[in-house]
mmCIF file of C-alpha atoms in Angstrom:
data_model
loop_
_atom_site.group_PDB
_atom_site.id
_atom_site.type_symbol
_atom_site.label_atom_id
_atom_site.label_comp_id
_atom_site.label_asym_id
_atom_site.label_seq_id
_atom_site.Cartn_x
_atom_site.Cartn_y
_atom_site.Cartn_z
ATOM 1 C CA UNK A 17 88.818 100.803 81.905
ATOM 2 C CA UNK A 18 92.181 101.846 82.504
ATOM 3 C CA UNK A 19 95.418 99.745 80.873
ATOM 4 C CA UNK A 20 98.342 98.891 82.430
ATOM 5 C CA UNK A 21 101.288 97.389 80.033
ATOM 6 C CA UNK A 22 104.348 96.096 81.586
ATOM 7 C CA UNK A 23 107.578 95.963 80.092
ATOM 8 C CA UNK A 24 109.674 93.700 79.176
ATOM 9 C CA UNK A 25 107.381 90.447 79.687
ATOM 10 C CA UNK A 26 110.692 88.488 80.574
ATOM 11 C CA UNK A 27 114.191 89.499 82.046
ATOM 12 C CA UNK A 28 117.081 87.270 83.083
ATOM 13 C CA UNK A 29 120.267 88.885 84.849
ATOM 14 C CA UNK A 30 123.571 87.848 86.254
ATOM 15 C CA UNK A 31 123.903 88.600 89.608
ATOM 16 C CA UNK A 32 125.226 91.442 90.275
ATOM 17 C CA UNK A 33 123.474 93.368 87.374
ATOM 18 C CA UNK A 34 121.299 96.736 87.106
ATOM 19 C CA UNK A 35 117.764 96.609 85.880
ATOM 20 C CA UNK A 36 114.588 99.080 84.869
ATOM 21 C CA UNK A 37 111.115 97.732 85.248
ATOM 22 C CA UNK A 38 108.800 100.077 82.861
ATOM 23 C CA UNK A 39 105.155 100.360 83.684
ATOM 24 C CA UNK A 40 102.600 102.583 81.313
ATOM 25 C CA UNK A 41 99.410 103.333 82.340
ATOM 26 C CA UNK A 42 96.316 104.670 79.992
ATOM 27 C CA UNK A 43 94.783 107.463 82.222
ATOM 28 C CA UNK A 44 95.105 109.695 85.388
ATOM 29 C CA UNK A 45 95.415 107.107 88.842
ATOM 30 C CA UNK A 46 95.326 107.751 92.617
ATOM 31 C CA UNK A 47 97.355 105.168 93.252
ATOM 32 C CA UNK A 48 100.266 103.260 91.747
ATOM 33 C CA UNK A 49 102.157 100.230 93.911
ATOM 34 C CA UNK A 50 104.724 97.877 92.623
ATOM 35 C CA UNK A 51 104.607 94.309 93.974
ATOM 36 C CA UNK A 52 107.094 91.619 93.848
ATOM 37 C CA UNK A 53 105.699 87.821 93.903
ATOM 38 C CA UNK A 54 108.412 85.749 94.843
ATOM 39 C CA UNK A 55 108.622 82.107 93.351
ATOM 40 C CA UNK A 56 106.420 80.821 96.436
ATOM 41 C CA UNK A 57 103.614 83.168 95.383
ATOM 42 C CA UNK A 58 103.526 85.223 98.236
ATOM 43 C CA UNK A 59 102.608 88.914 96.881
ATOM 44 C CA UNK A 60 104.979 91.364 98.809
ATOM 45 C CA UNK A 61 104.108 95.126 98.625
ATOM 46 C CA UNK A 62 107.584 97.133 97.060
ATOM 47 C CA UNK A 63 106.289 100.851 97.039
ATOM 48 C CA UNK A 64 103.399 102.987 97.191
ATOM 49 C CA UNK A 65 103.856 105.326 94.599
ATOM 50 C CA UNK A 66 100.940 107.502 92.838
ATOM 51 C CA UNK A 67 103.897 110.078 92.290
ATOM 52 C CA UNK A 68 107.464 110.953 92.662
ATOM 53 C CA UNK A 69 110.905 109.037 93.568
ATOM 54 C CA UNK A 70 111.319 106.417 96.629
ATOM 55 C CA UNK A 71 113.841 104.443 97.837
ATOM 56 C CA UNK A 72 114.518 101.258 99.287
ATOM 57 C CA UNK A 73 117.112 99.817 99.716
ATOM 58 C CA UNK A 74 118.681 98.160 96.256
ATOM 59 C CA UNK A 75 115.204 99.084 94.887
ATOM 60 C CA UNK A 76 113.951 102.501 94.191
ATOM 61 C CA UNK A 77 110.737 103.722 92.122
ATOM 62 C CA UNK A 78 109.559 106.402 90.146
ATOM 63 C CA UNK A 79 106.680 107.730 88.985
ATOM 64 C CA UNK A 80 105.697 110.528 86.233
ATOM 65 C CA UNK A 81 101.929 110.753 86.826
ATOM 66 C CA UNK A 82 101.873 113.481 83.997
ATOM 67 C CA UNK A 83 103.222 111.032 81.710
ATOM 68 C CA UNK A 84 101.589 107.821 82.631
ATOM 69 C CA UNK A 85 104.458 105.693 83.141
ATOM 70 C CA UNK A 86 106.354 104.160 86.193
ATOM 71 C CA UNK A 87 109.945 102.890 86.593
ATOM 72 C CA UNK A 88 111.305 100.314 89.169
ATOM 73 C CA UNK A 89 114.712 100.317 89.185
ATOM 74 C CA UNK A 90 116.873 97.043 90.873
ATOM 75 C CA UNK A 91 120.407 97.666 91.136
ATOM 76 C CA UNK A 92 123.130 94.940 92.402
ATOM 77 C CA UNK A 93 120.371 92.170 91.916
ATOM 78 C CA UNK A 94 120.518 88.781 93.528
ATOM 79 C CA UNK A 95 119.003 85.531 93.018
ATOM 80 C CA UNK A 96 116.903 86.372 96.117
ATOM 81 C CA UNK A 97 115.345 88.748 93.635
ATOM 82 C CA UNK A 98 113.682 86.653 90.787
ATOM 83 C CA UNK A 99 109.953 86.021 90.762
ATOM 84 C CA UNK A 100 107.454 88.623 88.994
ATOM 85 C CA UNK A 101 107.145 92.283 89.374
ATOM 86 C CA UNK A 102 104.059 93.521 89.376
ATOM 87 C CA UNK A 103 102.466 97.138 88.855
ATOM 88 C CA UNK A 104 99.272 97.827 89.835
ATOM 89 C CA UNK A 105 97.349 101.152 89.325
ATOM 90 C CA UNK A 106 93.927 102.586 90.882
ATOM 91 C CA UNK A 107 92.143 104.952 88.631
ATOM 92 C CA UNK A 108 89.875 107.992 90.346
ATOM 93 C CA UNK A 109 86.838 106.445 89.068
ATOM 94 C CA UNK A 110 83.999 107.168 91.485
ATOM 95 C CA UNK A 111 82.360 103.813 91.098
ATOM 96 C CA UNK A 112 85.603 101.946 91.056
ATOM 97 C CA UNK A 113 87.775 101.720 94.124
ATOM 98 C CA UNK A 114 90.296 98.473 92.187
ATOM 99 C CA UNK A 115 93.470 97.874 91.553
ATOM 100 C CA UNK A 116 94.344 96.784 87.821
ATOM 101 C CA UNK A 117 97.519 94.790 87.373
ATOM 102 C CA UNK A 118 99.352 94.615 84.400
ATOM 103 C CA UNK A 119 100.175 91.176 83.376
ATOM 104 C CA UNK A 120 103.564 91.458 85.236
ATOM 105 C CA UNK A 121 107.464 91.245 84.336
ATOM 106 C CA UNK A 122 108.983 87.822 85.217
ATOM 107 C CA UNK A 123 112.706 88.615 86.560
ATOM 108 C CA UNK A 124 115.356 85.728 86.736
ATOM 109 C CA UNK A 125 118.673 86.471 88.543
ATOM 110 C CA UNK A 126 121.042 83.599 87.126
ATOM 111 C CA UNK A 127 124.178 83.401 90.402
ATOM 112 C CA UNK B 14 100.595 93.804 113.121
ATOM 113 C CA UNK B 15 100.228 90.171 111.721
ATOM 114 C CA UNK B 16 99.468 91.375 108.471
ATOM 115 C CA UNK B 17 96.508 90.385 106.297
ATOM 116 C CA UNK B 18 95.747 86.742 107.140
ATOM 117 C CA UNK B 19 94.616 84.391 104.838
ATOM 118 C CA UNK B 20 93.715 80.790 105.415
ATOM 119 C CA UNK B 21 93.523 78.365 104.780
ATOM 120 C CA UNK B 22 96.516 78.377 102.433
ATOM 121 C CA UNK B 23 95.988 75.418 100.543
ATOM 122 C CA UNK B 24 92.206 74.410 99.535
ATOM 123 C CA UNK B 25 91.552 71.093 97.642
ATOM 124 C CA UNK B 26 88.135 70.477 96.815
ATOM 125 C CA UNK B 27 86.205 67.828 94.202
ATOM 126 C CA UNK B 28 84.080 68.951 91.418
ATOM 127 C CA UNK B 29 80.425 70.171 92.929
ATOM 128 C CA UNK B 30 81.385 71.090 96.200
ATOM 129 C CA UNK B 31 81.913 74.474 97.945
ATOM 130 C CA UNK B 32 84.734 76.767 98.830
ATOM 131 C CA UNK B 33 85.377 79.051 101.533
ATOM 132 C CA UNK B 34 88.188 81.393 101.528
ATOM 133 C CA UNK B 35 88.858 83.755 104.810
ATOM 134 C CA UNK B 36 90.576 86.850 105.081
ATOM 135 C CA UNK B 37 91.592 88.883 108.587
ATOM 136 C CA UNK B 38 92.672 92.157 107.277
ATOM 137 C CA UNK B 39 95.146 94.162 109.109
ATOM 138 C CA UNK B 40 93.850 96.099 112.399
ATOM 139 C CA UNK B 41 92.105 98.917 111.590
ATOM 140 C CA UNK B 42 91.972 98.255 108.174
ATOM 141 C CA UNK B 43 88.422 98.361 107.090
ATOM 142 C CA UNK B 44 88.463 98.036 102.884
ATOM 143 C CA UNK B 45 88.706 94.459 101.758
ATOM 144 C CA UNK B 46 89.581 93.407 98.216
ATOM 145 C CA UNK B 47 89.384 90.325 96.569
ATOM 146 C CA UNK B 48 91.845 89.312 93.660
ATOM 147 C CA UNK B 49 92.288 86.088 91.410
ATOM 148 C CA UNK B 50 95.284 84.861 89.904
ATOM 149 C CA UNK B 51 95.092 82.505 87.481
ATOM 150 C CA UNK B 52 97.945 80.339 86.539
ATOM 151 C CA UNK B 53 100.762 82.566 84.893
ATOM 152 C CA UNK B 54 98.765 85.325 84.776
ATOM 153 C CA UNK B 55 98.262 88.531 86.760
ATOM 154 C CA UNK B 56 95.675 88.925 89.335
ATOM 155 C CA UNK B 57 91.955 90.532 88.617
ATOM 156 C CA UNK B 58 89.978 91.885 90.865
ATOM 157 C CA UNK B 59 86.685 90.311 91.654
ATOM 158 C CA UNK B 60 85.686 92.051 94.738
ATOM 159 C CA UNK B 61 85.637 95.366 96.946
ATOM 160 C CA UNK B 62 83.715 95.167 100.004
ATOM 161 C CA UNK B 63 83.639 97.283 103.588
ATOM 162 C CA UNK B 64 82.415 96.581 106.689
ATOM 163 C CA UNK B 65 79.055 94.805 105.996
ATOM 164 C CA UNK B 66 77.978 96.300 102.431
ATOM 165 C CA UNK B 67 79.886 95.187 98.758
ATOM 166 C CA UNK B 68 80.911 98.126 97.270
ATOM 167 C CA UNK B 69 82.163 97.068 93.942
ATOM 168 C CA UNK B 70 81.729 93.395 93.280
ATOM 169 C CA UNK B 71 82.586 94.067 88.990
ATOM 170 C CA UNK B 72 84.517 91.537 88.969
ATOM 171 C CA UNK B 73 82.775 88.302 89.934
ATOM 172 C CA UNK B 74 81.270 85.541 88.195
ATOM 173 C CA UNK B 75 77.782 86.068 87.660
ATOM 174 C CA UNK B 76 77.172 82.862 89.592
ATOM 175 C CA UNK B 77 78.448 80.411 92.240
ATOM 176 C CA UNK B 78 80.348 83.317 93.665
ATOM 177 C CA UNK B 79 79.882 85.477 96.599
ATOM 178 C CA UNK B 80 81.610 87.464 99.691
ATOM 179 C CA UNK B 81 80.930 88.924 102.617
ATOM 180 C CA UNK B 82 82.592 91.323 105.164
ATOM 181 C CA UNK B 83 80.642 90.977 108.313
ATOM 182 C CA UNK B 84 80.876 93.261 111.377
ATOM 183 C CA UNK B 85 82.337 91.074 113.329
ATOM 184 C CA UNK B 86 84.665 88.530 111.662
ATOM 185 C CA UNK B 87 86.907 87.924 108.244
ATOM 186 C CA UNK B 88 85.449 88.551 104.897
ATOM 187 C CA UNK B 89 84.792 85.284 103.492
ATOM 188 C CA UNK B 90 85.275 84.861 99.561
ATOM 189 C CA UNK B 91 82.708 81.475 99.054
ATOM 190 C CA UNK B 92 82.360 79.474 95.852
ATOM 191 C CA UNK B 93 79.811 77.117 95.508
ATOM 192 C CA UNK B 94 79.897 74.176 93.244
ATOM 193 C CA UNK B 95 82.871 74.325 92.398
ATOM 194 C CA UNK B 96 84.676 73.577 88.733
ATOM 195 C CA UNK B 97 88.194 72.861 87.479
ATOM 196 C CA UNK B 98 88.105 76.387 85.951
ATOM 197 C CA UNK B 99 87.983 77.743 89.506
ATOM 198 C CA UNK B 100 91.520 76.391 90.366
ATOM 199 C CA UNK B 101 93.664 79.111 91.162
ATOM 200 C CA UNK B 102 95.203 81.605 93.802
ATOM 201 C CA UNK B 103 92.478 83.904 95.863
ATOM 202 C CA UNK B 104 94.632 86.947 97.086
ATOM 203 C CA UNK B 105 92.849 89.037 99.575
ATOM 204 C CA UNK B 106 94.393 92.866 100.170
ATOM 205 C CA UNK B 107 93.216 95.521 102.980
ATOM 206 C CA UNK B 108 93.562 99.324 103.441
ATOM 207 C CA UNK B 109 92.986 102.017 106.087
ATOM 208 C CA UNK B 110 90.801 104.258 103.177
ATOM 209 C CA UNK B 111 91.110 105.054 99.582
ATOM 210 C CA UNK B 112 94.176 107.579 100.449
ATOM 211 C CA UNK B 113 96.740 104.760 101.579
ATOM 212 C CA UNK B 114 97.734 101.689 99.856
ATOM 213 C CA UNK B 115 96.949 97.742 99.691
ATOM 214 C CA UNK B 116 98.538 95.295 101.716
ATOM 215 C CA UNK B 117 98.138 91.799 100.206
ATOM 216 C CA UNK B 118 97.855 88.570 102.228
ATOM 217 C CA UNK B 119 99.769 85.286 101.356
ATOM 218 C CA UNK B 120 96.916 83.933 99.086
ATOM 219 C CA UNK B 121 94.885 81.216 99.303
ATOM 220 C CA UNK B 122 95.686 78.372 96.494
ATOM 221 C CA UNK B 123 92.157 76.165 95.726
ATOM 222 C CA UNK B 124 92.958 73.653 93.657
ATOM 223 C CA UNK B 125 89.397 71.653 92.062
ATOM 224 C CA UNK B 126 90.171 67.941 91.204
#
């Protein structure tokens, strides 16, 4: 099946800093979405992104489908920010309508 | 919209007995997925059901596990007999169709003592 690697596995910030959330992917997807788990767990839904630049906010996203790989960008980060990012990829398999997670980058915004 | 509901949020159960976990997805939302999260790890999907039929259920456990999306009602994520093993967070997502994206609920955190 399809692999998702996130990178780096750990991050810690001062507030105030700039950071780049890299997620690869092994083969062709439908969909792409970035998540943010905050340190209570709950799973919050940053951007739906198979393809192309977003914005958000201090957050924006981009994805090269041609080149298998996804960036999250966080600029100005706050403390409010910490907890694990998430990328999650859906792969055009006809028999396989999942997401696959990659194992995550855990973010920690020192004040 | 409330969202995708989950409840309950916290689930203790003993050794041997049974788990249900529920899941409202959002209105008009008819795909249901099932994911696990296991301590410090990222979630896996178990589970991928519509209205009534299980689409892609790759993901479970052979045994003890099953779900359901019934027409009328939330999709209910039930583990029998439960084990320590099984401790962990049960995230349930829902989507319109294949074309839009997931939206998760708050989990569902069964803890087997």
């Amino acid at each position: 099946g399809i692999q998702v690697e996130q990178s780096p596995p750990d991050l810690i910030l001062q507030e105030g800093a700039n950071s780049t959330l890299r997620c690869n992917f092994s083969d062709s997807v439908n969909n792409l979405q970035w998540f943010h788990q905050n340190p209570w767990g709950q799973l919050i839904n940053l951007f739906y992104i198979p393809s192309g630049t977003k914005q958000n906010g201090r957050l924006s996203a981009t994805t090269v489908a041609t080149e298998r790989y996804s960036l999250l960008y966080i600029s100005s980060s706050q403390t409010t920010d910490s907890g694990v990012y998430f990328c999650a990829v859906e792969s055009p398999s006809r028999n396989n309508n999942d997401m696959r997670f990659g194992a995550g980058t855990r973010l920690t915004v020192k004040p | 919209n409330a969202g995708v509901m989950q409840n309950p949020r916290h689930l203790v159960r003993r050794r041997g007995q049974e788990a249900r976990l529920r899941c409202s997805p959002m209105k008009g939302h008819s795909h249901v997925y099932w994911y696990r999260q296991l301590p410090e790890e990222g979630l896996k999907f178990m589970v991928y059901l519509q209205k009534e039929n299980i689409i892609d259920e790759s993901g479970m456990p052979k045994e003890r596990f099953s779900a359901e999306f019934p027409k009328e009602g939330p999709s209910i994520l039930r583990i029998q007999q439960v084990v320590r093993g099984d401790s962990a967070a049960y995230f349930c997502a829902s989507s319109p169709s294949l074309e839009y994206g997931y939206t998760f609920g708050s989990g569902t955190r069964l803890t087997v003592v």
